[in-house]
PDB file of C-alpha atoms and ligand atoms in Angstrom:
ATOM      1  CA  UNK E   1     -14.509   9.185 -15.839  1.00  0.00           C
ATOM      2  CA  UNK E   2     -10.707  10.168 -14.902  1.00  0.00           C
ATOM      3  CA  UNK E   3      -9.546   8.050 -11.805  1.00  0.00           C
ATOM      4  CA  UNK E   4      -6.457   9.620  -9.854  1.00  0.00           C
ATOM      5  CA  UNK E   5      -4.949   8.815  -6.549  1.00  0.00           C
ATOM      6  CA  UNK E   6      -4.897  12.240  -4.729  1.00  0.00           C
ATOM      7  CA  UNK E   7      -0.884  12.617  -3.473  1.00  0.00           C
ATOM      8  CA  UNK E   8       0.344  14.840  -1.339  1.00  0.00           C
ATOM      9  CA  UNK E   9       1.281  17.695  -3.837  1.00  0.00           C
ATOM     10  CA  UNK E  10      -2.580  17.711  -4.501  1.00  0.00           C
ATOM     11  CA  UNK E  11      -3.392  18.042  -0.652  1.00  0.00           C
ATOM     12  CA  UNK E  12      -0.920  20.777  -0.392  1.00  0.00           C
ATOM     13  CA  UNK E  13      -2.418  22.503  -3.288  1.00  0.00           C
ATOM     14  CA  UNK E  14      -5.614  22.492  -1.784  1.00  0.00           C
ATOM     15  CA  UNK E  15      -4.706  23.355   1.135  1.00  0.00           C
ATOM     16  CA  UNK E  16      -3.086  26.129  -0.220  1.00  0.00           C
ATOM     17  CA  UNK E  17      -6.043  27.088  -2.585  1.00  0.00           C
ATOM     18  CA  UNK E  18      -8.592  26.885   0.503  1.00  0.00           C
ATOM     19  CA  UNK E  19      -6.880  28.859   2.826  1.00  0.00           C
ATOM     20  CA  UNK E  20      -8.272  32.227   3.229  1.00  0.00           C
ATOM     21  CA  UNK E  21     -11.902  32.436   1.603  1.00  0.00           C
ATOM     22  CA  UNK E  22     -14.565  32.263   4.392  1.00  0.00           C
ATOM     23  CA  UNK E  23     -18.362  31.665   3.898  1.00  0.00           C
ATOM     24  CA  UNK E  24     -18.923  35.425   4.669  1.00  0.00           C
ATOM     25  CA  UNK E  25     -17.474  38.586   5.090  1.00  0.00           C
ATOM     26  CA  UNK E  26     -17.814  38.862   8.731  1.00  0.00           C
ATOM     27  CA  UNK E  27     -16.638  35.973  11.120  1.00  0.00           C
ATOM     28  CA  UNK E  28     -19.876  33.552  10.740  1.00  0.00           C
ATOM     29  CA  UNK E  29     -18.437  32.150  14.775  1.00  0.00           C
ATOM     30  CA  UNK E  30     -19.829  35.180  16.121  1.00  0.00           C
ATOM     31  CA  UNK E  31     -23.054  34.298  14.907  1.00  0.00           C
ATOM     32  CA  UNK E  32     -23.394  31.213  17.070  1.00  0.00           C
ATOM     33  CA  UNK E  33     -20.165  30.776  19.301  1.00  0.00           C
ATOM     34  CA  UNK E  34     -18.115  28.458  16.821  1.00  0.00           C
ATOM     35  CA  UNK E  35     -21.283  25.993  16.983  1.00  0.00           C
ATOM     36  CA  UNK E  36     -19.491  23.528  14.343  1.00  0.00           C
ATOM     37  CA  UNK E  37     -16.210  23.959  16.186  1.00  0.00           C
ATOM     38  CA  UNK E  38     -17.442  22.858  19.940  1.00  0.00           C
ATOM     39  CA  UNK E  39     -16.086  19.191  20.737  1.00  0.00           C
ATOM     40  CA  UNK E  40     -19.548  17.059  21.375  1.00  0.00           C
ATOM     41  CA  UNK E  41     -20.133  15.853  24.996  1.00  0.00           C
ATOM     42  CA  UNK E  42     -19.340  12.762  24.574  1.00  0.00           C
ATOM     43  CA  UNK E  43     -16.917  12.701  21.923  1.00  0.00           C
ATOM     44  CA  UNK E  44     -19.561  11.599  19.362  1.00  0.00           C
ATOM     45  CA  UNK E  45     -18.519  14.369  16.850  1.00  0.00           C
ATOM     46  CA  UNK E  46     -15.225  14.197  14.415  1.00  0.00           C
ATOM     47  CA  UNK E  47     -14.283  14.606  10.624  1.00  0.00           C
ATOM     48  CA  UNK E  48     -13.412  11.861   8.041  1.00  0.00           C
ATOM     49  CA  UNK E  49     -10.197  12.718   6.427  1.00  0.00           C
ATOM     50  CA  UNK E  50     -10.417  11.999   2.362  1.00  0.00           C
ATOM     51  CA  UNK E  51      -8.298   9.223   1.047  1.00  0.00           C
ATOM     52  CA  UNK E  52      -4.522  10.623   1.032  1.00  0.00           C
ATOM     53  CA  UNK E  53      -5.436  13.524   3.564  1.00  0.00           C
ATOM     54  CA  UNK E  54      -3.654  12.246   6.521  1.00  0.00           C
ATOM     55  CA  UNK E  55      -0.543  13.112   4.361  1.00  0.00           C
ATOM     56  CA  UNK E  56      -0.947  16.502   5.690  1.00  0.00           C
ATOM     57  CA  UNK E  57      -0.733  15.336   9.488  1.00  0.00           C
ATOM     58  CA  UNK E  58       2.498  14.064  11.573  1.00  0.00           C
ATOM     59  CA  UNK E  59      -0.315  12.416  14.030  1.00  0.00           C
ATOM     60  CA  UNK E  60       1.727  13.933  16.878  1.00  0.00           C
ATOM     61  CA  UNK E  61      -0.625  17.056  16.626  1.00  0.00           C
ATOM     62  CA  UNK E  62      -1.965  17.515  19.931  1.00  0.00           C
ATOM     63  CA  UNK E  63      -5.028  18.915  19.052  1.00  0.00           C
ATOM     64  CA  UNK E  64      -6.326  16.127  17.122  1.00  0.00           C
ATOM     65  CA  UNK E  65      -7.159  12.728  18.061  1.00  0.00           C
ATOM     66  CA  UNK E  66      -6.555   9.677  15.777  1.00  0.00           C
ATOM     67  CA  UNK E  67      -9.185   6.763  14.735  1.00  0.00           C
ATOM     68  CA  UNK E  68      -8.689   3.953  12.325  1.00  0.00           C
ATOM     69  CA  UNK E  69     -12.281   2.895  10.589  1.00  0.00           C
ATOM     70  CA  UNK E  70     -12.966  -0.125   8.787  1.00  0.00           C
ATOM     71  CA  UNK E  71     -14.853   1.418   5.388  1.00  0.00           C
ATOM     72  CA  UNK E  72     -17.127  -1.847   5.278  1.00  0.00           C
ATOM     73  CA  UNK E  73     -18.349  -0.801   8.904  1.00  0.00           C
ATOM     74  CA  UNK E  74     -19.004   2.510   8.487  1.00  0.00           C
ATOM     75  CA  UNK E  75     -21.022   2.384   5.349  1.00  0.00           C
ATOM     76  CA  UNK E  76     -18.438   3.766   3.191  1.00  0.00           C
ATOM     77  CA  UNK E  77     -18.698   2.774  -0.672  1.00  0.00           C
ATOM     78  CA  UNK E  78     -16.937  -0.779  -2.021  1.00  0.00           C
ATOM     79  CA  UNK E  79     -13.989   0.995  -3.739  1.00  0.00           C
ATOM     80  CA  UNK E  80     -12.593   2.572  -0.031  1.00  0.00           C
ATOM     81  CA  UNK E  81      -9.624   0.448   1.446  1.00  0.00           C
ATOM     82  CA  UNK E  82      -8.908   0.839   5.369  1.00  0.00           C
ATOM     83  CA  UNK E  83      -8.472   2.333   7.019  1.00  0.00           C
ATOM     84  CA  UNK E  84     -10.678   5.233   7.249  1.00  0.00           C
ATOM     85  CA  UNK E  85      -9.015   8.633   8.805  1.00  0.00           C
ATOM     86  CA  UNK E  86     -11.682   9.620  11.689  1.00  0.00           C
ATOM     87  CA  UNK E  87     -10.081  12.891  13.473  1.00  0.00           C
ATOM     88  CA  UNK E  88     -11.290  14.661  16.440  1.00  0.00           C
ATOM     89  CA  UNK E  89     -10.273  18.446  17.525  1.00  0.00           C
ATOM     90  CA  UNK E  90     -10.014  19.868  20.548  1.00  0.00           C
ATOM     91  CA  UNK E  91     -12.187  22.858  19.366  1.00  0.00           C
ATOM     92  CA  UNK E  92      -9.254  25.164  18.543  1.00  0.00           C
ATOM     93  CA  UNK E  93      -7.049  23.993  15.363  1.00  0.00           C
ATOM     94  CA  UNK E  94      -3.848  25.956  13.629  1.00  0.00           C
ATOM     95  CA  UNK E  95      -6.099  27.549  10.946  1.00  0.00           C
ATOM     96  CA  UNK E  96      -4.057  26.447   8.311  1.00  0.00           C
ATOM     97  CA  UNK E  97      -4.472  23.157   8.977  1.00  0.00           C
ATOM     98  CA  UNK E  98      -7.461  22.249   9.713  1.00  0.00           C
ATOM     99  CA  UNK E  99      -9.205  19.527   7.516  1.00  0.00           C
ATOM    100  CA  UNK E 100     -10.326  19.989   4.173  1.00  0.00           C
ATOM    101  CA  UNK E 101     -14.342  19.381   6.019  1.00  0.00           C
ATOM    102  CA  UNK E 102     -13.819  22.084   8.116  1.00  0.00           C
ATOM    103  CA  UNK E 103     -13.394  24.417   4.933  1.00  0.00           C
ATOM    104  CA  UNK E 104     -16.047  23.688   3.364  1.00  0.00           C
ATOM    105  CA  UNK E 105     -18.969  23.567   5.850  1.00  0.00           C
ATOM    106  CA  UNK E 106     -21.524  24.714   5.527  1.00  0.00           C
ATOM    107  CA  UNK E 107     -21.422  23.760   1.767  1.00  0.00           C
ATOM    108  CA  UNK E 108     -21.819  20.274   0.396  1.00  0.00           C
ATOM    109  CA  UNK E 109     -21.161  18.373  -3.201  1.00  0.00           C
ATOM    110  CA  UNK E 110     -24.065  17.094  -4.632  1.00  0.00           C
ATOM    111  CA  UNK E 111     -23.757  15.043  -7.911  1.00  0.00           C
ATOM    112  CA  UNK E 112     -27.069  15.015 -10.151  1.00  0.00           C
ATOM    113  CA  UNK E 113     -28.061  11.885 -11.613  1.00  0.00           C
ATOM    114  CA  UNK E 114     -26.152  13.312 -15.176  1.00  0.00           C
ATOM    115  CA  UNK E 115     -22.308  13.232 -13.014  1.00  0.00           C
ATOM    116  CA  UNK E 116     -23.301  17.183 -12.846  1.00  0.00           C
ATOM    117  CA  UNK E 117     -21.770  19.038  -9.732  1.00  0.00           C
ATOM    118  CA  UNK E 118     -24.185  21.230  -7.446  1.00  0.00           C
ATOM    119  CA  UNK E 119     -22.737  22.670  -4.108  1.00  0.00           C
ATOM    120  CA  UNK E 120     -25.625  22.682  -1.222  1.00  0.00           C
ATOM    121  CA  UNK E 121     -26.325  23.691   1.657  1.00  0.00           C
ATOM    122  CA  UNK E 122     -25.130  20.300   4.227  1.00  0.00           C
ATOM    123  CA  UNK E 123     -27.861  18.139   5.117  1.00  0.00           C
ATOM    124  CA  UNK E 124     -26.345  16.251   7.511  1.00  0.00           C
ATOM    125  CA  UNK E 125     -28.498  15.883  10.505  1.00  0.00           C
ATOM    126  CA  UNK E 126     -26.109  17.232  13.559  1.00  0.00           C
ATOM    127  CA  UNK E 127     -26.188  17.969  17.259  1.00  0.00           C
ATOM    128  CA  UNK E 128     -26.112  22.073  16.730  1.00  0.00           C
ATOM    129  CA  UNK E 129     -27.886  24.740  14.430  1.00  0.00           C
ATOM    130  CA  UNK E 130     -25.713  26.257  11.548  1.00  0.00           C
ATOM    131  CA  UNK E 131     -26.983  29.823  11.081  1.00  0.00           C
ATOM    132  CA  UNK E 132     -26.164  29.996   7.829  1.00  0.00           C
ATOM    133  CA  UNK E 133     -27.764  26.816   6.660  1.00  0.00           C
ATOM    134  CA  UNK E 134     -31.367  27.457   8.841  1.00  0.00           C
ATOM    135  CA  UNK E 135     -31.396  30.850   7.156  1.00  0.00           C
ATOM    136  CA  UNK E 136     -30.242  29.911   3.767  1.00  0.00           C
ATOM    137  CA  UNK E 137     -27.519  32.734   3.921  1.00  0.00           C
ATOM    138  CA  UNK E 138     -26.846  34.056   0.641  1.00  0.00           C
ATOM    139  CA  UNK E 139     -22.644  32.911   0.682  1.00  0.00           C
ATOM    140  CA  UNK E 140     -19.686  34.843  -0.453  1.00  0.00           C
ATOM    141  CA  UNK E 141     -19.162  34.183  -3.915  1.00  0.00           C
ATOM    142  CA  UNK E 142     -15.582  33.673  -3.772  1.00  0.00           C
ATOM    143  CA  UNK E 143     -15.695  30.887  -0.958  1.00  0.00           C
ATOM    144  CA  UNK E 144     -18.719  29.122  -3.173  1.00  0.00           C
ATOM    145  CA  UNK E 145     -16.133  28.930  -6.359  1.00  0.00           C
ATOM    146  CA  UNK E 146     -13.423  27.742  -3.648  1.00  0.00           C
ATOM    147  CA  UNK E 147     -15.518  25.030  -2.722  1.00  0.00           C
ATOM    148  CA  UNK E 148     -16.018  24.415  -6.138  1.00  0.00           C
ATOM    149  CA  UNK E 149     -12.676  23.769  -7.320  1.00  0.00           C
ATOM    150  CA  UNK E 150     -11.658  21.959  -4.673  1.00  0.00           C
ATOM    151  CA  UNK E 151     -14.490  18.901  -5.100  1.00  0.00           C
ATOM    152  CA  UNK E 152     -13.581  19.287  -9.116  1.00  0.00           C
ATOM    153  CA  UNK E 153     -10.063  17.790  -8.016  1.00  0.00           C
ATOM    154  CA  UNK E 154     -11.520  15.823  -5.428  1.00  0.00           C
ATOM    155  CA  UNK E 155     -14.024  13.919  -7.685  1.00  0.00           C
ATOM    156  CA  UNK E 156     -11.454  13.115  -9.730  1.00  0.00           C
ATOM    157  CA  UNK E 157     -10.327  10.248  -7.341  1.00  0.00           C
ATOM    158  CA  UNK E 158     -12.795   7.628  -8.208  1.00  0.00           C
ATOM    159  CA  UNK E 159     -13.564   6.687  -4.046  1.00  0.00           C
ATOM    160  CA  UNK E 160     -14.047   9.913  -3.348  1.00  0.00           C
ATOM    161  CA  UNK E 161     -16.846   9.829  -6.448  1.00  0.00           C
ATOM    162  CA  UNK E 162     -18.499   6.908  -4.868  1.00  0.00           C
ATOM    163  CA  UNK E 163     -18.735   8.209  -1.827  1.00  0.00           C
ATOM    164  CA  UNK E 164     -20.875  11.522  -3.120  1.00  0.00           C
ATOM    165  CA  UNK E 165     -22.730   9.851  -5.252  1.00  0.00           C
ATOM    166  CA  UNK E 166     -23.628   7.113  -3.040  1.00  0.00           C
ATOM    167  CA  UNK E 167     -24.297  10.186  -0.426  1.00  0.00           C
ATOM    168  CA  UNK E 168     -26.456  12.336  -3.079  1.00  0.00           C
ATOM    169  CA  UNK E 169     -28.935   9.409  -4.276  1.00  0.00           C
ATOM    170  CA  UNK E 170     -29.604   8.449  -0.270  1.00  0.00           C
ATOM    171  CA  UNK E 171     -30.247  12.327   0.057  1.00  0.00           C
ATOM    172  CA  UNK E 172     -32.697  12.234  -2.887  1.00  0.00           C
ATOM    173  CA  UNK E 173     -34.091   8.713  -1.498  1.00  0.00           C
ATOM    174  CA  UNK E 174     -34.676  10.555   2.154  1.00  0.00           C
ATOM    175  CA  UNK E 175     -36.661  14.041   0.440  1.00  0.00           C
ATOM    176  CA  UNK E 176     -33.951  16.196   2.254  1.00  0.00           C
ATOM    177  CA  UNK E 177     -33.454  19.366   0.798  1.00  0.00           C
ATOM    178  CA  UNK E 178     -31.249  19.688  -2.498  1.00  0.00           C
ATOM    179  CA  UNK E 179     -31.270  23.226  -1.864  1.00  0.00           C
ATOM    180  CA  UNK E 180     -28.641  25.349  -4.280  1.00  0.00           C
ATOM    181  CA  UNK E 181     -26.707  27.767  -2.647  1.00  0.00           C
ATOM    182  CA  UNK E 182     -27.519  31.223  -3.478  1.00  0.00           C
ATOM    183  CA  UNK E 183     -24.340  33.942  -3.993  1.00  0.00           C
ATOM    184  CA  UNK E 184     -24.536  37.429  -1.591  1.00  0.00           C
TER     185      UNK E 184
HETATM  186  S1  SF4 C   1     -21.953  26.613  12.670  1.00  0.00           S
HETATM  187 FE1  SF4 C   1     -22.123  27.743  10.720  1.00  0.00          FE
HETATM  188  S2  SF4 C   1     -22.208  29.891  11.330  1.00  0.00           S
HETATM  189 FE2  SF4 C   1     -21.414  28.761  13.079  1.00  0.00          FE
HETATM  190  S3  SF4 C   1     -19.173  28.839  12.867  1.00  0.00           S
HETATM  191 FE3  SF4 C   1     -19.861  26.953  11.882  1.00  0.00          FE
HETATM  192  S4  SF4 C   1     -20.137  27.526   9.702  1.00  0.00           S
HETATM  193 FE4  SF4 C   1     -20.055  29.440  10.879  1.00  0.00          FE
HETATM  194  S1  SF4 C   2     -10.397  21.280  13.231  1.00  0.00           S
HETATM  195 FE1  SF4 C   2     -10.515  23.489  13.600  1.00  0.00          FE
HETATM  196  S2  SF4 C   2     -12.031  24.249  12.113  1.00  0.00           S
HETATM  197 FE2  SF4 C   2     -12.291  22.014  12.277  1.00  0.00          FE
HETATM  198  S3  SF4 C   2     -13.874  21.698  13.841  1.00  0.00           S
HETATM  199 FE3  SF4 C   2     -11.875  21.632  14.894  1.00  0.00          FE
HETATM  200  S4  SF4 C   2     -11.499  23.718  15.608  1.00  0.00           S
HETATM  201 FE4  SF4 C   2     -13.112  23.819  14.043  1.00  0.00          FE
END
């Protein structure tokens, strides 16, 4: 399998690439008061950057708060060298720059046991309700071939690889739901 080291050109490209397309036509925040957005009580909620991704960020940002993570300690796969990006918003971001996560909730990559791709609803158990997810919303077809392209080039760094399959095999281990993401 091809191995890269995602630069900065890549990041900006994706950036780029993922700007607009949203998971439906209408604002999906309306449907539950920017549920994913809301900072957690106690601070317990925040998004891993990819490897390379803080390239995007001058850390002086002041809606986002900075934490270093060892990748041993936080179950992240062998091939991951620290630190570990760990951001948290304030709940309002510059849309253009928020974190590659952010774009593609409520979607997530899902490698079959052949290396195949499959985008899926998230199954990651969190503190709020995702409309879109409990109902299975049928997505908008151009933000599903967004998300797409963008974990093509992400797979092709090797961690990043690890990391979903390690994810998609504990998935299958724990029965949650592979569920494929149907187009509107
Ligand atoms: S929780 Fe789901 S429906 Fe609500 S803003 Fe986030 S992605 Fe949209
Ligand atoms: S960075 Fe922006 S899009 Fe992401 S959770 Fe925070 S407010 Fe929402």
């Amino acid at each position: 399998m091809e191995n890269i080291k995602l630069s900065s050109r890549i990041y900006r490209h994706l950036y780029n690439a993922t700007a607009n397309p949203t998971p439906i036509r209408k604002n999906c925040g309306e449907l539950c008061g920017r549920a994913c957005c809301r900072p957690a009580p106690r601070g317990e909620l925040g998004i891993y950057l990819f490897p390379g991704e803080e390239t995007m960020f001058s850390r002086r940002e002041n809606w986002l708060t900075w934490e270093e993570h060892d990748p041993v300690e936080h179950g992240f796969p062998v091939s991951w060298n620290e630190p570990v990006y760990f951001v948290r918003c304030s709940g309002s971001c510059p849309r253009e720059m928020r974190p590659l996560a952010c774009r593609f909730f409520p979607l997530a990559p899902h490698l079959n046991r052949d290396g195949s791709l499959r985008l899926i609803y998230e199954t990651l158990d969190l503190p709020y309700r995702c409309p879109l997810i409990t109902s299975g919303t049928p997505l908008e077809p151009r933000f599903i071939n967004m998300v797409e392209t963008a974990w093509e080039i992400l797979l092709r760094d090797r961690r990043i690889g690890d990391l979903v399959r390690e994810d998609s095999r504990l998935r299958e281990e724990n029965g949650l739901p592979v569920q494929v993401v149907s187009r509107a």
